[in-house]
């Protein structure tokens, strides 16, 4: 790791202001992704703002009938909350499908959203990577791409977002609450939170410099069957090749979001109108315009079959 | 807050900083320069080359310890290199193997992926705090009885993890393989394998480890 100065933030607004004042500053909460990247000198912050002391670790009901999840609620605490297990089982299932028990105990809700890609070329500092070093090129394109993106990719980047939790939050239409450097607060729908790579793959979210996530709000419960199916190379503790998060209602309508295929949790609302017609019809619209590589073309088939399995389970 | 000082720069640092930094305005650049922080033409912060130090006070195995540390010191390195508690092992140092698992306020985490400074006031339990050679923790005794290891390197992490797993099950925390997440999770080999998947054993003592944990779980019930 490179040397960095360190402070403990006193309030969310002060943390945001401090981060905006200090180019090269980073917030640290769980640290499970950031410290990994700092050890490899992929992230090189000159200053860390420890936000763990901010009282953002509770889950409270909202007046609208949903839940407000504090940014610092651990992945374990969120997955185990009785209200989440009852009303947002998709979220519990997605969280439990990710990482290990130790990591879920430390990883936070906000940090999970902000975790960075697991593209091997992003991790290999000897390789060009437009995300790690803007303008240097993309070694993944034409490289080993089995794990990488099939849709929403660009000529600059074909990385995927690794989060399982974010897939569930996208399907549930969650909203991210933030505080900005000037103390103002705003909300960002999950649909707009993560960006596609385009020509600026190093800009991954809608957050502005210094902006701090304070909570994630779940809307009123949807009812229906909640299923998260993750397909990976090991039975546990591995990132998704493909994951399907679905909420399916008794009449066959519902919602579907995908992990492991794009730079953001992938959802196309129009494709959901095809749900009563089955997995093939949904997948054709959900992955229309996909540009898989020779190595990862199997993901398109895998999405359709995994979704087929999910829909069969929802009916059964 | 600490003032940045002596930001010795190299082209390599600047390049390494790359996308990880926030762009600064001309005004903030001037303000930072007054503090001794320099930005290159692209607004990239040049990483400081000298270490920063800070103090942290935490309880380790029941003893209050105050340490002055390089800010970069992980909890794992603080335990091993500063407190000389070498029972906690460094395996991958990237949160992948679980050899560094310790309990923080009773909760298991990877000590390699957290900074010591982030644990002000926390209560840390390492393998040395669970039991002693004369008075083994029941989980330590069960690992010995069931031969739940070969080389032993992963064992402190396995045991700390196993102790916490049983508490997590008691607390009703579900897992990926829990069939009904609305109810209380039951203990089974499948549940234990899933819950212990963050602890790798290269010798492959897994089945004996499961036997040891199952025995402790049974004798507690």
Coordinates of C-alpha atoms in Angstrom, one line a residue:
Chain A
X1 CA 0.0 0.0 0.0
X2 CA 1.0 3.6 -0.6
X3 CA 1.0 5.9 2.5
X4 CA -2.2 7.7 3.2
X5 CA -3.4 10.0 5.9
X6 CA -6.5 9.0 7.9
X7 CA -9.4 10.7 9.7
X8 CA -12.6 9.5 11.3
X9 CA -15.6 11.5 10.0
X10 CA -17.9 13.2 12.5
X11 CA -21.1 13.4 10.3
X12 CA -22.2 12.4 6.8
X13 CA -22.1 16.0 5.6
X14 CA -18.7 16.7 7.0
X15 CA -17.4 13.4 5.4
X16 CA -18.7 14.5 2.0
X17 CA -17.2 18.0 2.4
X18 CA -13.9 16.6 3.5
X19 CA -13.8 14.2 0.6
X20 CA -14.5 17.0 -1.9
X21 CA -11.8 19.1 -0.4
X22 CA -9.1 16.4 -0.7
X23 CA -8.5 15.1 -4.2
X24 CA -7.3 11.6 -3.8
X25 CA -9.5 11.0 -0.7
X26 CA -11.6 7.9 -0.4
X27 CA -14.3 6.9 2.1
X28 CA -13.7 3.6 3.9
X29 CA -16.4 1.6 5.5
X30 CA -16.1 -2.2 5.5
X31 CA -12.9 -1.9 3.4
X32 CA -13.2 -5.5 2.0
X33 CA -12.8 -4.3 -1.6
X34 CA -10.9 -1.1 -1.2
X35 CA -8.1 -2.5 0.9
X36 CA -7.7 -5.5 -1.5
X37 CA -7.3 -3.0 -4.3
X38 CA -5.0 -0.7 -2.3
X39 CA -2.6 -3.6 -1.6
X40 CA -2.4 -4.2 -5.3
X41 CA -2.0 -0.4 -5.9
X42 CA -5.0 -0.4 -8.2
X43 CA -6.5 2.1 -5.8
X44 CA -4.0 4.6 -4.4
X45 CA -5.9 7.0 -2.1
X46 CA -3.7 9.7 -0.4
X47 CA -6.3 10.1 2.4
X48 CA -8.9 7.8 3.9
X49 CA -12.1 9.1 5.6
X50 CA -13.4 6.4 7.9
X51 CA -17.2 6.6 7.9
X52 CA -17.8 3.7 10.3
X53 CA -18.6 6.0 13.2
X54 CA -21.5 7.6 11.4
X55 CA -24.8 6.3 12.8
X56 CA -25.9 4.8 9.5
X57 CA -26.3 1.2 10.6
X58 CA -30.1 0.8 11.2
X59 CA -33.0 -0.4 9.1
X60 CA -36.1 1.6 9.6
X61 CA -39.6 1.5 8.2
X62 CA -40.5 4.3 5.8
X63 CA -43.9 6.2 5.8
X64 CA -44.5 4.7 2.3
X65 CA -44.5 1.2 3.7
X66 CA -40.9 0.3 2.7
X67 CA -37.6 0.1 4.5
X68 CA -34.7 2.6 4.7
X69 CA -31.4 0.6 5.0
X70 CA -28.6 2.6 6.4
X71 CA -25.4 2.8 4.3
X72 CA -23.4 1.0 7.0
X73 CA -25.8 -1.9 7.6
X74 CA -23.6 -5.0 7.0
X75 CA -24.5 -7.5 4.3
X76 CA -25.2 -10.1 7.0
X77 CA -27.5 -7.8 9.0
X78 CA -29.4 -6.9 5.9
X79 CA -29.8 -10.5 4.8
X80 CA -30.9 -11.6 8.3
X81 CA -33.4 -8.8 9.0
X82 CA -36.8 -10.5 9.6
X83 CA -38.6 -7.8 7.5
X84 CA -36.2 -8.3 4.6
X85 CA -36.5 -12.1 4.8
X86 CA -40.3 -11.8 4.8
X87 CA -41.0 -9.0 2.3
X88 CA -37.8 -8.8 0.2
X89 CA -36.6 -12.4 0.1
X90 CA -34.9 -11.7 -3.3
X91 CA -32.5 -9.3 -1.5
X92 CA -31.8 -11.8 1.3
X93 CA -31.1 -14.6 -1.3
X94 CA -28.9 -12.4 -3.4
X95 CA -26.8 -11.2 -0.4
X96 CA -26.4 -14.8 0.9
X97 CA -25.2 -15.9 -2.6
X98 CA -22.3 -13.5 -2.4
X99 CA -18.8 -13.7 -0.8
X100 CA -18.2 -15.6 2.5
X101 CA -19.6 -15.3 6.0
X102 CA -16.5 -13.3 7.1
X103 CA -16.8 -10.8 4.2
X104 CA -20.6 -10.4 4.6
X105 CA -20.1 -9.5 8.2
X106 CA -17.8 -6.6 7.3
X107 CA -19.1 -5.5 3.9
X108 CA -21.7 -2.7 4.0
X109 CA -24.7 -1.9 1.9
X110 CA -23.2 1.2 0.3
X111 CA -19.8 -0.5 -0.2
X112 CA -21.4 -3.4 -1.9
X113 CA -22.9 -1.0 -4.5
X114 CA -19.5 0.6 -5.0
X115 CA -17.4 -2.5 -5.3
X116 CA -15.3 -2.6 -8.4
X117 CA -15.1 -5.1 -11.3
X118 CA -13.4 -8.4 -10.9
X119 CA -12.1 -8.2 -14.5
X120 CA -8.7 -9.9 -14.4
X121 CA -7.2 -7.2 -16.6
X122 CA -8.4 -4.5 -14.2
X123 CA -6.5 -6.4 -11.4
X124 CA -3.3 -7.0 -13.5
X125 CA -1.4 -3.7 -13.2
X126 CA 1.0 -4.8 -16.0
X127 CA -1.9 -4.7 -18.5
X128 CA -3.6 -1.7 -20.1
X129 CA -7.1 -1.0 -18.6
X130 CA -9.3 2.0 -19.4
X131 CA -11.0 1.7 -16.1
X132 CA -7.8 1.6 -14.0
X133 CA -5.8 4.0 -16.2
X134 CA -8.1 6.0 -18.5
X135 CA -6.9 6.0 -22.1
X136 CA -4.5 3.1 -21.8
X137 CA -6.6 0.7 -23.7
X138 CA -8.5 -2.5 -22.9
X139 CA -6.5 -5.8 -22.7
X140 CA -9.7 -7.7 -22.0
X141 CA -11.0 -7.2 -25.6
X142 CA -9.3 -9.9 -27.5
X143 CA -8.1 -11.5 -24.3
X144 CA -9.5 -14.1 -21.9
X145 CA -13.2 -13.0 -21.7
X146 CA -15.1 -16.0 -20.3
X147 CA -16.2 -14.0 -17.2
X148 CA -16.8 -10.7 -18.9
X149 CA -19.7 -8.7 -20.2
X150 CA -22.0 -9.6 -23.1
X151 CA -24.3 -6.5 -23.2
X152 CA -24.0 -2.8 -22.8
X153 CA -20.2 -3.2 -23.4
X154 CA -18.2 -0.7 -25.3
X155 CA -15.0 -0.6 -27.3
X156 CA -13.3 0.8 -24.2
X157 CA -14.4 -1.8 -21.6
X158 CA -16.2 -5.1 -21.3
X159 CA -16.1 -5.5 -17.6
X160 CA -19.0 -6.5 -15.4
X161 CA -20.3 -5.3 -12.1
X162 CA -19.8 -8.1 -9.6
X163 CA -22.5 -7.5 -7.0
X164 CA -25.3 -9.9 -6.3
X165 CA -27.1 -7.4 -4.0
X166 CA -27.3 -4.8 -6.7
X167 CA -29.2 -7.2 -9.0
X168 CA -31.9 -7.6 -6.3
X169 CA -32.0 -3.9 -5.6
X170 CA -32.4 -3.1 -9.3
X171 CA -35.3 -5.6 -9.6
X172 CA -36.9 -4.1 -6.4
X173 CA -36.6 -0.5 -7.8
X174 CA -34.6 0.6 -4.7
X175 CA -33.4 4.2 -4.4
X176 CA -30.0 5.4 -3.2
X177 CA -30.0 8.4 -0.8
X178 CA -26.9 10.6 -0.7
X179 CA -25.4 13.7 0.8
X180 CA -23.3 15.9 -1.4
X181 CA -20.2 18.0 -0.6
X182 CA -22.4 21.1 -0.1
X183 CA -24.6 19.3 2.4
X184 CA -27.5 18.9 0.0
X185 CA -29.2 15.5 -0.2
X186 CA -30.6 13.8 -3.2
X187 CA -32.0 10.4 -4.3
X188 CA -30.8 8.3 -7.2
X189 CA -32.9 5.4 -8.5
X190 CA -31.0 2.1 -8.9
X191 CA -31.8 2.3 -12.6
X192 CA -29.6 5.4 -12.9
X193 CA -27.0 4.6 -10.2
X194 CA -24.5 2.5 -12.1
X195 CA -23.3 3.6 -15.6
X196 CA -22.5 1.7 -18.7
X197 CA -18.8 2.0 -19.6
X198 CA -19.0 4.0 -22.9
X199 CA -15.8 5.9 -23.4
X200 CA -15.4 6.6 -19.6
X201 CA -15.3 3.2 -17.9
X202 CA -13.5 4.7 -14.9
X203 CA -16.7 6.6 -14.0
X204 CA -18.8 3.8 -12.7
X205 CA -21.7 5.5 -10.8
X206 CA -23.8 8.7 -10.8
X207 CA -22.0 9.9 -7.7
X208 CA -20.3 13.3 -7.8
X209 CA -16.9 13.9 -6.2
X210 CA -17.3 13.7 -2.4
X211 CA -20.9 12.5 -2.6
X212 CA -21.6 9.9 0.2
X213 CA -24.3 7.3 0.2
X214 CA -26.3 7.5 3.4
X215 CA -29.1 4.9 2.8
X216 CA -30.8 2.6 0.3
X217 CA -34.6 2.8 0.4
X218 CA -36.7 -0.2 -0.5
X219 CA -40.2 0.6 -1.9
X220 CA -43.3 -1.1 -0.6
X221 CA -43.1 -4.9 -0.8
X222 CA -44.2 -6.4 -4.1
X223 CA -45.4 -9.8 -3.0
X224 CA -45.0 -12.7 -5.4
X225 CA -42.3 -15.3 -5.5
X226 CA -38.8 -14.1 -4.9
X227 CA -36.0 -16.2 -6.5
X228 CA -32.3 -15.5 -7.0
X229 CA -30.4 -18.1 -9.0
X230 CA -26.7 -17.7 -9.3
X231 CA -24.6 -19.9 -11.7
X232 CA -20.9 -20.0 -10.9
X233 CA -17.8 -22.2 -11.2
X234 CA -18.0 -23.3 -7.5
X235 CA -21.0 -24.0 -5.3
X236 CA -20.0 -21.3 -2.9
X237 CA -17.8 -18.2 -2.6
X238 CA -17.4 -17.4 -6.3
X239 CA -18.6 -14.6 -8.5
X240 CA -21.5 -15.2 -10.9
X241 CA -21.0 -16.3 -14.5
X242 CA -24.7 -15.4 -14.7
X243 CA -27.3 -14.7 -12.1
X244 CA -31.1 -14.2 -12.4
X245 CA -33.1 -12.3 -9.8
X246 CA -36.8 -12.5 -10.3
X247 CA -40.1 -11.5 -8.6
X248 CA -42.9 -13.5 -10.2
X249 CA -46.6 -12.9 -9.4
X250 CA -49.3 -15.5 -9.3
X251 CA -50.6 -14.3 -12.7
X252 CA -47.2 -14.9 -14.3
X253 CA -46.2 -11.2 -14.5
X254 CA -43.1 -10.0 -12.8
X255 CA -39.7 -8.5 -12.9
X256 CA -36.3 -9.9 -13.9
X257 CA -32.7 -8.5 -13.4
X258 CA -29.4 -10.1 -14.4
X259 CA -26.0 -10.2 -12.9
X260 CA -22.7 -11.2 -14.5
X261 CA -23.6 -9.9 -17.9
X262 CA -23.0 -6.1 -17.9
X263 CA -21.3 -3.1 -16.3
X264 CA -24.4 -2.7 -14.2
X265 CA -27.3 -4.9 -12.9
X266 CA -29.1 -5.6 -16.2
X267 CA -32.8 -5.0 -16.4
X268 CA -35.0 -4.1 -19.4
X269 CA -38.6 -3.4 -18.1
X270 CA -40.1 -3.9 -21.6
X271 CA -38.8 -7.4 -21.7
X272 CA -40.8 -8.3 -18.6
X273 CA -44.0 -8.0 -20.6
X274 CA -42.9 -11.2 -22.2
X275 CA -42.8 -13.1 -18.9
X276 CA -46.1 -15.0 -19.5
X277 CA -44.6 -16.3 -22.8
X278 CA -41.6 -17.8 -21.2
X279 CA -37.8 -17.6 -20.8
X280 CA -36.9 -17.5 -24.5
X281 CA -39.2 -14.6 -25.3
X282 CA -38.0 -12.6 -22.3
X283 CA -34.3 -13.3 -23.0
X284 CA -34.6 -12.3 -26.7
X285 CA -35.7 -8.8 -25.6
X286 CA -33.6 -8.6 -22.4
X287 CA -30.4 -9.4 -24.3
X288 CA -31.3 -7.8 -27.6
X289 CA -28.2 -6.2 -29.0
X290 CA -25.8 -8.3 -27.0
X291 CA -22.2 -8.4 -28.2
X292 CA -20.7 -11.5 -26.6
X293 CA -17.2 -12.7 -27.4
X294 CA -16.4 -16.1 -28.6
X295 CA -15.4 -17.0 -25.0
X296 CA -18.6 -15.8 -23.3
X297 CA -21.3 -16.4 -25.9
X298 CA -22.4 -19.2 -23.7
X299 CA -23.8 -16.6 -21.3
X300 CA -26.6 -15.8 -23.6
X301 CA -27.8 -19.4 -23.6
X302 CA -27.1 -19.7 -19.9
X303 CA -29.3 -16.6 -19.1
X304 CA -32.2 -18.2 -21.0
X305 CA -31.9 -21.6 -19.3
X306 CA -31.4 -20.1 -15.9
X307 CA -34.4 -17.9 -16.3
X308 CA -36.4 -20.9 -17.6
X309 CA -35.4 -22.8 -14.4
X310 CA -36.4 -19.8 -12.2
X311 CA -39.8 -19.5 -13.9
X312 CA -40.4 -23.2 -13.5
X313 CA -39.6 -22.9 -9.8
X314 CA -41.9 -19.9 -9.5
X315 CA -44.8 -21.9 -11.1
X316 CA -44.1 -25.0 -9.0
Chain B
X1 CA -7.2 15.2 10.7
X2 CA -3.5 14.9 9.7
X3 CA -1.8 17.4 7.5
X4 CA -0.2 15.8 4.5
X5 CA 3.5 16.3 4.5
X6 CA 6.4 15.7 2.2
X7 CA 4.5 14.5 -0.8
X8 CA 7.5 13.2 -2.6
X9 CA 6.3 12.5 -6.1
X10 CA 7.3 10.2 -8.8
X11 CA 5.9 9.8 -12.3
X12 CA 5.1 6.2 -11.3
X13 CA 3.0 7.4 -8.3
X14 CA 1.1 9.8 -10.5
X15 CA 0.3 7.1 -13.1
X16 CA -0.6 4.6 -10.4
X17 CA -3.0 7.1 -8.8
X18 CA -4.8 7.4 -12.2
X19 CA -8.5 6.8 -12.0
X20 CA -8.5 6.4 -8.3
X21 CA -8.3 10.1 -7.7
X22 CA -10.8 12.9 -7.7
X23 CA -10.2 15.9 -10.0
X24 CA -9.5 19.1 -8.2
X25 CA -10.5 22.6 -9.2
X26 CA -7.8 25.3 -9.7
X27 CA -8.9 26.9 -6.4
X28 CA -8.7 23.7 -4.4
X29 CA -5.3 23.0 -6.1
X30 CA -4.0 26.2 -4.7
X31 CA -5.4 25.5 -1.3
X32 CA -3.8 22.1 -1.3
X33 CA -0.5 23.4 -2.5
X34 CA -0.5 25.5 0.7
X35 CA -0.8 22.3 2.6
X36 CA 2.1 20.8 0.7
X37 CA -0.1 18.6 -1.5
X38 CA 0.7 18.8 -5.2
X39 CA -1.3 18.0 -8.2
X40 CA 0.0 17.3 -11.7
X41 CA -1.3 19.0 -14.8
X42 CA -4.2 16.6 -15.0
X43 CA -5.3 17.3 -11.5
X44 CA -4.1 14.0 -10.3
X45 CA -2.9 13.9 -6.7
X46 CA 0.6 12.8 -6.3
X47 CA 0.8 10.1 -3.7
X48 CA 2.7 10.9 -0.5
X49 CA 5.8 8.8 -0.1
X50 CA 6.2 9.1 3.7
X51 CA 4.1 7.0 6.0
X52 CA 1.5 8.6 8.4
X53 CA 1.0 7.3 11.9
X54 CA -1.9 7.3 14.3
X55 CA -2.9 5.7 17.6
X56 CA -5.6 3.1 18.3
X57 CA -6.9 1.6 21.5
X58 CA -8.5 -1.8 21.4
X59 CA -9.0 -4.8 23.6
X60 CA -7.3 -8.0 22.5
X61 CA -8.1 -11.2 24.3
X62 CA -9.3 -9.2 27.3
X63 CA -6.3 -6.9 27.5
X64 CA -6.5 -3.3 26.6
X65 CA -3.7 -2.4 24.1
X66 CA -2.8 1.0 22.8
X67 CA -0.7 1.0 19.6
X68 CA 0.9 3.7 17.5
X69 CA 0.8 2.5 13.9
X70 CA 1.5 3.3 10.3
X71 CA -2.0 4.0 9.0
X72 CA -1.5 1.2 6.5
X73 CA -1.3 -1.5 9.2
X74 CA -4.0 -4.1 8.9
X75 CA -5.6 -5.6 12.0
X76 CA -3.8 -8.8 11.0
X77 CA -0.4 -7.2 10.9
X78 CA -1.1 -5.3 14.2
X79 CA -1.9 -8.6 15.9
X80 CA 1.1 -10.5 14.4
X81 CA 3.8 -8.0 14.1
X82 CA 3.0 -5.5 16.9
X83 CA 1.3 -7.6 19.5
X84 CA 3.2 -10.8 18.6
X85 CA 0.1 -12.9 18.6
X86 CA 1.1 -15.1 15.7
X87 CA -1.7 -17.7 16.1
X88 CA -3.7 -15.7 13.6
X89 CA -2.2 -16.6 10.2
X90 CA -1.5 -14.7 7.0
X91 CA -2.5 -16.8 4.1
X92 CA -3.5 -14.9 0.9
X93 CA -3.7 -11.4 2.6
X94 CA -6.6 -10.7 0.2
X95 CA -9.7 -12.0 2.1
X96 CA -9.8 -15.2 0.0
X97 CA -8.5 -17.9 2.3
X98 CA -9.9 -17.2 5.8
X99 CA -6.6 -18.1 7.6
X100 CA -6.7 -14.6 9.3
X101 CA -10.2 -15.0 10.7
X102 CA -10.7 -13.4 14.1
X103 CA -13.7 -12.3 16.2
X104 CA -14.4 -8.6 16.5
X105 CA -17.1 -8.0 19.2
X106 CA -17.9 -11.7 18.7
X107 CA -18.3 -11.4 14.9
X108 CA -15.9 -13.2 12.5
X109 CA -14.1 -11.1 10.0
X110 CA -11.0 -11.3 7.8
X111 CA -8.3 -9.5 9.8
X112 CA -6.3 -8.9 6.6
X113 CA -9.0 -6.7 5.0
X114 CA -9.5 -4.2 7.7
X115 CA -7.2 -1.5 9.1
X116 CA -6.2 -1.6 12.8
X117 CA -7.2 2.1 13.1
X118 CA -10.8 1.2 12.2
X119 CA -11.1 -0.8 15.4
X120 CA -10.9 1.9 18.0
X121 CA -12.6 0.5 21.2
X122 CA -13.3 -2.9 19.6
X123 CA -13.0 -6.2 21.5
X124 CA -10.8 -8.6 19.4
X125 CA -10.6 -12.3 20.1
X126 CA -7.9 -14.4 18.4
X127 CA -7.2 -18.1 18.7
X128 CA -5.0 -17.3 21.7
X129 CA -8.0 -15.9 23.4
X130 CA -10.3 -18.8 22.8
X131 CA -8.4 -21.3 24.9
X132 CA -5.0 -22.3 26.2
X133 CA -3.0 -25.6 25.8
X134 CA -4.1 -26.5 29.3
X135 CA -7.7 -25.4 28.9
X136 CA -8.8 -25.8 25.3
X137 CA -11.9 -24.2 24.0
X138 CA -14.4 -27.0 23.1
X139 CA -13.9 -26.3 19.4
X140 CA -10.2 -26.6 19.8
X141 CA -10.6 -29.9 21.6
X142 CA -13.0 -31.2 19.0
X143 CA -10.5 -30.3 16.1
X144 CA -7.8 -32.3 18.0
X145 CA -10.2 -35.2 18.6
X146 CA -11.4 -35.4 15.0
X147 CA -8.0 -34.6 13.4
X148 CA -9.5 -31.5 11.7
X149 CA -6.2 -30.5 10.2
X150 CA -3.0 -31.7 8.6
X151 CA -0.4 -29.0 8.4
X152 CA -2.4 -26.8 10.8
X153 CA -1.8 -23.4 9.0
X154 CA -5.5 -22.7 8.3
X155 CA -6.6 -24.2 11.7
X156 CA -6.7 -21.0 13.9
X157 CA -8.9 -19.3 11.2
X158 CA -11.0 -22.5 10.9
X159 CA -11.6 -22.7 14.6
X160 CA -12.4 -19.0 15.0
X161 CA -14.8 -19.2 12.1
X162 CA -16.4 -22.4 13.4
X163 CA -17.1 -20.8 16.8
X164 CA -18.8 -17.8 15.1
X165 CA -20.7 -20.0 12.7
X166 CA -22.5 -21.7 15.6
X167 CA -23.4 -18.3 17.1
X168 CA -24.7 -17.2 13.7
X169 CA -26.9 -20.2 13.5
X170 CA -28.1 -19.6 17.1
X171 CA -28.9 -16.0 16.1
X172 CA -31.1 -17.3 13.2
X173 CA -28.9 -15.9 10.4
X174 CA -29.8 -17.8 7.3
X175 CA -27.3 -19.0 4.6
X176 CA -27.3 -19.6 0.9
X177 CA -28.4 -23.2 1.4
X178 CA -31.1 -22.5 4.0
X179 CA -34.3 -23.8 2.4
X180 CA -36.8 -21.7 4.3
X181 CA -35.3 -18.3 5.1
X182 CA -38.4 -17.3 7.0
X183 CA -37.7 -19.9 9.7
X184 CA -34.7 -20.7 11.9
X185 CA -31.8 -22.4 10.1
X186 CA -31.1 -26.0 11.0
X187 CA -27.6 -27.4 11.4
X188 CA -26.6 -29.9 8.7
X189 CA -23.5 -30.9 6.8
X190 CA -24.7 -28.8 3.9
X191 CA -25.2 -25.8 6.1
X192 CA -21.8 -26.1 7.7
X193 CA -20.0 -26.5 4.4
X194 CA -21.7 -23.4 3.0
X195 CA -21.1 -21.4 6.1
X196 CA -17.4 -22.5 6.3
X197 CA -16.7 -21.8 2.6
X198 CA -14.6 -18.7 3.4
X199 CA -12.0 -20.9 5.1
X200 CA -9.8 -22.8 2.7
X201 CA -7.9 -25.9 3.8
X202 CA -5.3 -26.9 1.2
X203 CA -4.7 -30.2 3.0
X204 CA -8.3 -31.0 2.5
X205 CA -9.3 -31.8 6.1
X206 CA -12.8 -30.6 5.4
X207 CA -14.8 -33.7 6.4
X208 CA -13.0 -33.9 9.7
X209 CA -13.6 -30.2 10.3
X210 CA -17.3 -30.8 9.7
X211 CA -17.2 -33.7 12.2
X212 CA -15.6 -31.5 14.8
X213 CA -18.1 -28.6 14.4
X214 CA -21.0 -31.1 14.4
X215 CA -19.8 -32.6 17.7
X216 CA -19.5 -29.2 19.4
X217 CA -22.9 -28.1 18.0
X218 CA -24.5 -31.4 19.4
X219 CA -22.9 -31.2 22.8
X220 CA -24.2 -27.6 23.2
X221 CA -27.8 -28.4 22.4

